[in-house]
Structures are given as C-alpha cells and as structure tokens.
Amino acid sequence: MEFTVVTAEDGWTIENLLRDRWRLGRKIVHEMRMQDAVKAPDGGRTRWNEPLPAGTFLSIRTPDAKSDYVPETCELNVIHDDPHCLIVHKPAALAVHPNEPGGTGTLMNRVIARFGPYAEHVHRLDKGTSGLVLIARHPVAKAVFDRMLEEKAIRRTYVAETAGAFKKRSGTVSAPIGRDRHHATRRRVSPSGQHAVTHYDVIREDGDRAIVQLELDTGRTHQIRVHLAHLGHPIIGDVLYGGRLSGDGSYRLHAERLSFIHPFTGKSLDIEDSVRPEWLP
C-alpha cells in the first residue's frame, strides 16, 4: 500500500518522521529503508538524513504483509474507513479474533474478507461487549496506533447498565487486576495484579439501575466488569461478576466512542457508534 504525507515544518528528515513523529521500531524502519519505501511523489529518491522544507510531499510504501485470518463474508458495519484505519461495530456475542490459527466466526474474519490482505485490531472487546473496534489497515499504522494506545492517546468511552444506586455519581477506580486462581477465566482486584484505572460518571439512575459512562486509562482483561463489581455495582447480565440476569441473557456493556488525533492526517476524530443497544435510553 502507498500513501502520501506532507512535512509539517522545516528541517524534518525522513528519519525524524519515522522515528520521532511516528516512533516506529528499528525493525520496521530498517525494513522500509531496505525496500526504499519513502520517495518523492515523482518517484525520485530522497536521502533519509536530508532536512526537508515544510510542505514537502513524500510517498510512502508500507511493508508487504498479510494477515492470517480466514476470510468469511458476513455482515460488517463500518463506521469509519480511511486508508490507514477502520472503525467497525462489533455486535455482542461475536469475538474480535479467533483463539487459534484457522479459526472462523469472528469480527476479524469478516474484516479481512472485505479489506484484506492485511488488517489487525488495535484493541479488543470482550465477546459479550458490543461497540467500536479500531483496526489498522497496514503495518505502519498498526505500530503507530499500538503506541498511541499504550500512551493513552486514544480515548475510549463505554456505557454500562449496572445494579444499585451509586453513593458517588462520579469517580475513579484505581485497583490492580489479576487472575482469579479459583476460576479459569475470571479476573479479580488483587494487590499483585496489573495496574488498572477506570473513570466513571453516572449519567442516569432509575430505581435500582443506573446508566454509567466510563473511560479507560488502561486496557486490562475484563477491566470495566471487574472494577464495577469491585464498587458493588456489577453490570446487569454479567453473571460471571455477580450481576443479575438480563432479559435476553447478555450483559449490558457497550463501547460507544473512540476519539484521537489521526497520526497520518493530523485531523481530530471523534467517532460515535451509530448502532445503539436496545437497553440504552
């Protein structure tokens, strides 16, 4: 895949762009150098350590890559699509990716069928969680978005329906999460677990139910589910963490929004899922 970028200020070199702005790893930068992957739009060669004036156009060819997902043509709701990334809606009860090579029946099987040969998810949602998933469309984008996620430059907003009336309508849960040694798939708040931070705001209460908006600083397995249960407000339908049954057997957690500065265009993206769960007011 090829795309064009424009230098934003005087004095930048190709090395600056790849290593400092996009902060790509040595391996991928070396591979791009060996493939002569950065050129002037007319095809001419540009020295990687040559300072360039602002407004210089560069043509970048990403390393060849192919994802291992088996294509599977099924319904796919694409909320945002550009040459570098996709944002797609994942229905509840659909896994993001297979757990083993050659697996099918997941979101990524659907994505690769439409957008292959390369696509990789930047983050995951639990199988029972619905909402937005960010997907990189080439290896350079995957490396950049992975770094942005790690550095909290991608804002992820969720909503959940929970049980019980909150004493505090907003707050932050900073509680480490680790495995529950008594259950193969469950997690728990544990002093020896991984650092995990969740911010919450109660946006609506109705009797013993509440709609809560949440944002993540970290992305631990089952983080929101564990932290809400730790507060004494498990998600309705999330029986793994003590929630009471919902009418349809699912649990009520939805990834409703993704916000970030696009690393390749510089534009601010604030994407809201156009598919709303029935339980949201």
Coordinates of N, CA and C in Angstrom, one line a residue, residues 92-216:
A92 N -22.6 -7.7 20.2 CA -22.4 -8.6 21.3 C -22.4 -10.0 20.9
A93 N -21.7 -10.9 21.6 CA -21.7 -12.3 21.3 C -20.8 -12.7 20.1
L94 N -20.1 -11.7 19.6 CA -19.1 -12.0 18.5 C -17.7 -11.7 19.0
A95 N -16.8 -12.7 18.9 CA -15.5 -12.5 19.4 C -14.7 -11.6 18.4
V96 N -13.7 -10.8 18.8 CA -13.0 -9.9 18.0 C -12.1 -10.8 17.0
H97 N -11.4 -11.8 17.5 CA -10.5 -12.6 16.7 C -10.6 -14.1 17.1
P98 N -10.1 -15.0 16.3 CA -10.1 -16.4 16.6 C -9.0 -16.6 17.7
N99 N -9.3 -17.7 18.5 CA -8.3 -18.1 19.5 C -7.3 -19.1 19.0
E100 N -7.4 -19.5 17.8 CA -6.4 -20.4 17.2 C -6.3 -20.2 15.7
P101 N -5.2 -20.6 15.1 CA -5.0 -20.4 13.7 C -6.1 -21.1 12.9
G102 N -6.6 -20.4 11.9 CA -7.6 -21.1 11.1 C -9.0 -20.9 11.6
G103 N -9.2 -20.3 12.8 CA -10.5 -20.2 13.4 C -11.4 -19.2 12.6
T104 N -12.7 -19.4 12.7 CA -13.6 -18.6 12.0 C -14.7 -18.1 13.0
G105 N -15.7 -17.3 12.4 CA -16.8 -16.9 13.2 C -16.5 -15.7 14.1
T106 N -15.5 -14.8 13.7 CA -15.2 -13.7 14.5 C -15.2 -12.4 13.6
L107 N -15.1 -11.3 14.3 CA -15.1 -10.0 13.6 C -14.0 -9.9 12.6
M108 N -12.7 -10.3 13.0 CA -11.6 -10.2 12.1 C -11.7 -11.0 10.8
N109 N -12.4 -12.2 10.9 CA -12.7 -12.9 9.7 C -13.6 -12.1 8.7
R110 N -14.5 -11.4 9.2 CA -15.4 -10.5 8.4 C -14.6 -9.4 7.8
V111 N -13.7 -8.8 8.6 CA -12.9 -7.6 8.2 C -12.0 -8.0 7.1
I112 N -11.3 -9.1 7.2 CA -10.3 -9.5 6.2 C -11.0 -9.9 4.9
A113 N -12.2 -10.4 5.0 CA -12.9 -10.8 3.8 C -13.2 -9.5 2.9
R114 N -13.4 -8.4 3.6 CA -13.7 -7.2 2.8 C -12.5 -6.3 2.6
F115 N -11.6 -6.3 3.5 CA -10.5 -5.3 3.4 C -9.1 -5.9 3.3
G116 N -9.0 -7.3 3.1 CA -7.7 -7.9 3.1 C -6.8 -7.4 2.0
P117 N -5.5 -7.8 1.9 CA -5.0 -9.0 2.6 C -4.5 -8.7 4.1
Y118 N -4.4 -7.4 4.4 CA -3.9 -7.1 5.8 C -4.9 -6.3 6.6
A119 N -5.2 -6.7 7.8 CA -5.9 -5.9 8.8 C -5.7 -6.5 10.1
E120 N -5.4 -5.6 11.1 CA -5.2 -6.1 12.5 C -5.9 -5.2 13.5
H121 N -6.5 -5.8 14.5 CA -7.2 -5.0 15.5 C -6.2 -4.3 16.4
V122 N -6.5 -3.1 16.8 CA -5.6 -2.3 17.7 C -5.9 -2.6 19.2
H123 N -7.1 -2.9 19.5 CA -7.6 -3.2 20.8 C -8.7 -4.3 20.7
R124 N -9.1 -4.8 21.8 CA -10.1 -5.9 21.8 C -11.3 -5.5 22.7
L125 N -12.4 -6.1 22.4 CA -13.5 -6.0 23.3 C -13.9 -7.5 23.7
D126 N -14.3 -7.6 25.0 CA -14.8 -9.0 25.4 C -15.9 -9.4 24.4
K127 N -16.0 -10.7 24.3 CA -17.0 -11.3 23.4 C -18.4 -10.7 23.6
G128 N -18.8 -10.6 24.9 CA -20.1 -10.1 25.2 C -20.3 -8.6 25.1
T129 N -19.3 -7.9 24.9 CA -19.3 -6.4 24.8 C -19.6 -6.0 23.4
S130 N -20.5 -5.1 23.2 CA -20.7 -4.5 21.8 C -20.0 -3.2 21.7
G131 N -19.9 -2.8 20.4 CA -19.3 -1.4 20.2 C -18.2 -1.3 19.2
L132 N -17.4 -0.2 19.3 CA -16.4 0.1 18.4 C -15.1 -0.5 18.6
V133 N -14.5 -1.0 17.5 CA -13.2 -1.6 17.5 C -12.3 -0.9 16.4
L134 N -11.1 -0.4 16.8 CA -10.2 0.2 15.9 C -9.3 -0.8 15.2
I135 N -9.2 -0.7 13.9 CA -8.4 -1.7 13.1 C -7.5 -1.0 12.2
A136 N -6.2 -1.4 12.3 CA -5.1 -0.9 11.4 C -5.2 -1.5 10.0
R137 N -4.9 -0.7 9.0 CA -5.0 -1.3 7.6 C -3.7 -1.5 7.0
H138 N -2.6 -1.2 7.7 CA -1.2 -1.5 7.2 C -0.3 -1.6 8.4
P139 N 0.9 -2.3 8.2 CA 1.7 -2.5 9.4 C 2.3 -1.2 10.0
V140 N 2.5 -0.1 9.3 CA 3.0 1.1 9.9 C 1.9 1.7 10.8
A141 N 0.6 1.7 10.3 CA -0.5 2.1 11.1 C -0.6 1.3 12.4
K142 N -0.5 0.0 12.3 CA -0.6 -0.9 13.4 C 0.5 -0.5 14.5
A143 N 1.7 -0.3 14.1 CA 2.7 0.1 15.0 C 2.4 1.5 15.7
V144 N 2.0 2.4 14.9 CA 1.7 3.8 15.4 C 0.5 3.7 16.4
F145 N -0.6 3.1 16.0 CA -1.8 3.0 16.8 C -1.5 2.2 18.1
D146 N -0.7 1.2 18.0 CA -0.3 0.4 19.3 C 0.4 1.3 20.2
R147 N 1.3 2.2 19.7 CA 2.0 3.1 20.6 C 1.0 4.1 21.2
M148 N 0.1 4.6 20.4 CA -0.8 5.6 20.9 C -1.7 5.0 22.0
L149 N -2.1 3.8 21.8 CA -3.0 3.2 22.8 C -2.2 3.0 24.1
E150 N -1.0 2.6 24.0 CA -0.1 2.5 25.2 C 0.1 3.8 25.9
E151 N 0.2 4.9 25.1 CA 0.4 6.2 25.7 C -0.9 7.0 26.0
K152 N -2.0 6.3 26.0 CA -3.3 6.9 26.3 C -3.7 8.0 25.4
A153 N -3.3 7.9 24.1 CA -3.6 9.0 23.1 C -4.9 8.6 22.4
I154 N -5.5 7.5 22.7 CA -6.8 7.1 22.1 C -7.8 7.0 23.3
R155 N -8.8 7.8 23.2 CA -9.8 7.9 24.2 C -10.9 6.9 23.9
R156 N -11.2 6.1 24.9 CA -12.2 5.0 24.7 C -13.3 5.3 25.7
T157 N -14.5 5.4 25.3 CA -15.7 5.7 26.1 C -16.7 4.6 26.0
Y158 N -17.1 4.1 27.2 CA -18.1 3.0 27.3 C -19.3 3.4 28.0
V159 N -20.4 2.7 27.9 CA -21.6 2.9 28.7 C -22.0 1.5 29.2
A160 N -22.5 1.4 30.4 CA -22.9 0.2 31.0 C -24.2 0.4 31.8
E161 N -25.0 -0.6 31.9 CA -26.2 -0.6 32.8 C -25.8 -1.4 34.0
T162 N -25.9 -0.8 35.2 CA -25.5 -1.5 36.4 C -26.6 -1.6 37.4
A163 N -26.4 -2.4 38.4 CA -27.3 -2.5 39.5 C -26.9 -1.6 40.7
G164 N -27.9 -1.2 41.4 CA -27.7 -0.4 42.7 C -27.5 1.0 42.4
A165 N -27.9 1.8 43.5 CA -27.7 3.3 43.4 C -26.3 3.7 43.9
F166 N -25.7 4.5 43.1 CA -24.3 5.0 43.4 C -24.3 6.0 44.5
K167 N -23.4 5.9 45.5 CA -23.3 6.9 46.5 C -22.5 8.2 45.9
K168 N -21.6 7.9 45.0 CA -20.8 9.0 44.3 C -21.2 8.9 42.9
R169 N -21.6 10.0 42.3 CA -22.0 10.0 40.9 C -20.9 10.0 39.9
S170 N -19.7 10.2 40.4 CA -18.5 10.2 39.5 C -17.3 9.8 40.4
G171 N -16.3 9.2 39.7 CA -15.1 8.9 40.5 C -14.1 8.1 39.6
T172 N -13.1 7.6 40.2 CA -12.0 6.9 39.6 C -11.7 5.6 40.4
V173 N -11.7 4.5 39.7 CA -11.3 3.2 40.3 C -9.9 3.0 39.9
S174 N -8.9 3.0 40.8 CA -7.5 2.6 40.6 C -7.2 1.4 41.4
A175 N -7.4 0.2 40.8 CA -7.3 -1.0 41.5 C -6.6 -2.1 40.6
P176 N -5.5 -2.7 41.0 CA -4.8 -3.6 40.1 C -5.7 -4.9 39.9
I177 N -5.6 -5.4 38.7 CA -6.4 -6.6 38.3 C -5.5 -7.8 38.0
G178 N -5.8 -8.9 38.6 CA -5.0 -10.1 38.3 C -6.0 -11.3 38.1
R179 N -5.4 -12.5 37.8 CA -6.2 -13.7 37.6 C -6.8 -14.1 38.9
D180 N -8.0 -14.7 38.8 CA -8.6 -15.4 39.9 C -8.2 -16.9 39.9
R181 N -7.4 -17.2 40.9 CA -6.9 -18.6 40.9 C -7.9 -19.7 41.1
H182 N -9.1 -19.3 41.5 CA -10.2 -20.2 41.7 C -11.1 -20.4 40.5
H183 N -10.8 -19.6 39.4 CA -11.7 -19.6 38.2 C -10.8 -19.4 37.0
A184 N -11.0 -20.2 35.9 CA -10.1 -20.2 34.8 C -10.2 -18.9 34.0
T185 N -11.3 -18.3 33.9 CA -11.5 -17.1 33.0 C -11.7 -15.8 33.8
R186 N -12.0 -15.9 35.1 CA -12.4 -14.7 35.8 C -11.2 -13.9 36.3
R187 N -11.3 -12.6 36.4 CA -10.3 -11.8 36.9 C -10.8 -11.2 38.3
R188 N -9.9 -10.6 39.0 CA -10.2 -10.0 40.3 C -9.3 -8.9 40.7
V189 N -9.7 -8.0 41.5 CA -8.8 -7.0 42.1 C -7.9 -7.7 43.0
S190 N -6.6 -7.4 42.8 CA -5.5 -8.1 43.5 C -4.3 -7.2 43.7
P191 N -3.7 -7.2 44.9 CA -2.6 -6.3 45.1 C -1.4 -6.7 44.2
S192 N -1.3 -7.9 43.8 CA -0.3 -8.4 42.9 C -0.6 -8.3 41.4
G193 N -1.8 -7.7 41.1 CA -2.2 -7.7 39.7 C -1.6 -6.5 38.9
Q194 N -2.1 -6.3 37.7 CA -1.6 -5.3 36.8 C -2.3 -4.0 37.1
H195 N -1.6 -2.9 37.0 CA -2.2 -1.5 37.2 C -3.4 -1.3 36.3
A196 N -4.5 -0.8 36.9 CA -5.7 -0.6 36.1 C -6.5 0.6 36.6
V197 N -6.9 1.5 35.7 CA -7.6 2.7 36.1 C -8.8 2.9 35.2
T198 N -10.0 3.1 35.9 CA -11.2 3.3 35.2 C -11.9 4.5 35.8
H199 N -12.3 5.5 34.9 CA -13.1 6.7 35.4 C -14.6 6.4 35.1
Y200 N -15.5 6.9 36.0 CA -16.9 6.6 35.7 C -17.7 7.9 36.1
D201 N -18.8 8.0 35.4 CA -19.8 9.1 35.6 C -21.2 8.4 35.5
V202 N -22.0 8.6 36.5 CA -23.4 8.1 36.4 C -24.2 9.2 35.7
I203 N -24.8 8.8 34.5 CA -25.5 9.7 33.7 C -27.0 9.6 33.8
R204 N -27.4 8.5 34.4 CA -28.9 8.3 34.6 C -29.1 7.3 35.7
E205 N -30.1 7.5 36.6 CA -30.5 6.5 37.5 C -32.0 6.3 37.5
D206 N -32.4 5.1 37.6 CA -33.8 4.7 37.6 C -34.0 3.6 38.6
G207 N -34.5 4.0 39.8 CA -34.6 2.9 40.9 C -33.3 2.3 41.2
D208 N -33.3 1.0 41.1 CA -32.0 0.3 41.4 C -31.1 0.0 40.2
R209 N -31.3 0.7 39.1 CA -30.5 0.6 37.9 C -29.9 1.9 37.6
A210 N -28.7 1.9 37.0 CA -28.0 3.1 36.6 C -27.3 2.9 35.2
I211 N -27.3 4.0 34.4 CA -26.5 4.0 33.2 C -25.2 4.8 33.5
V212 N -24.1 4.1 33.3 CA -22.8 4.7 33.7 C -21.9 4.9 32.5
Q213 N -21.3 6.0 32.4 CA -20.3 6.3 31.3 C -18.9 6.1 31.9
L214 N -18.1 5.4 31.1 CA -16.8 5.0 31.6 C -15.7 5.3 30.6
E215 N -14.5 5.7 31.1 CA -13.3 5.8 30.3 C -12.2 5.1 30.9
L216 N -11.3 4.5 30.0 CA -10.2 3.7 30.4 C -8.9 4.4 30.3

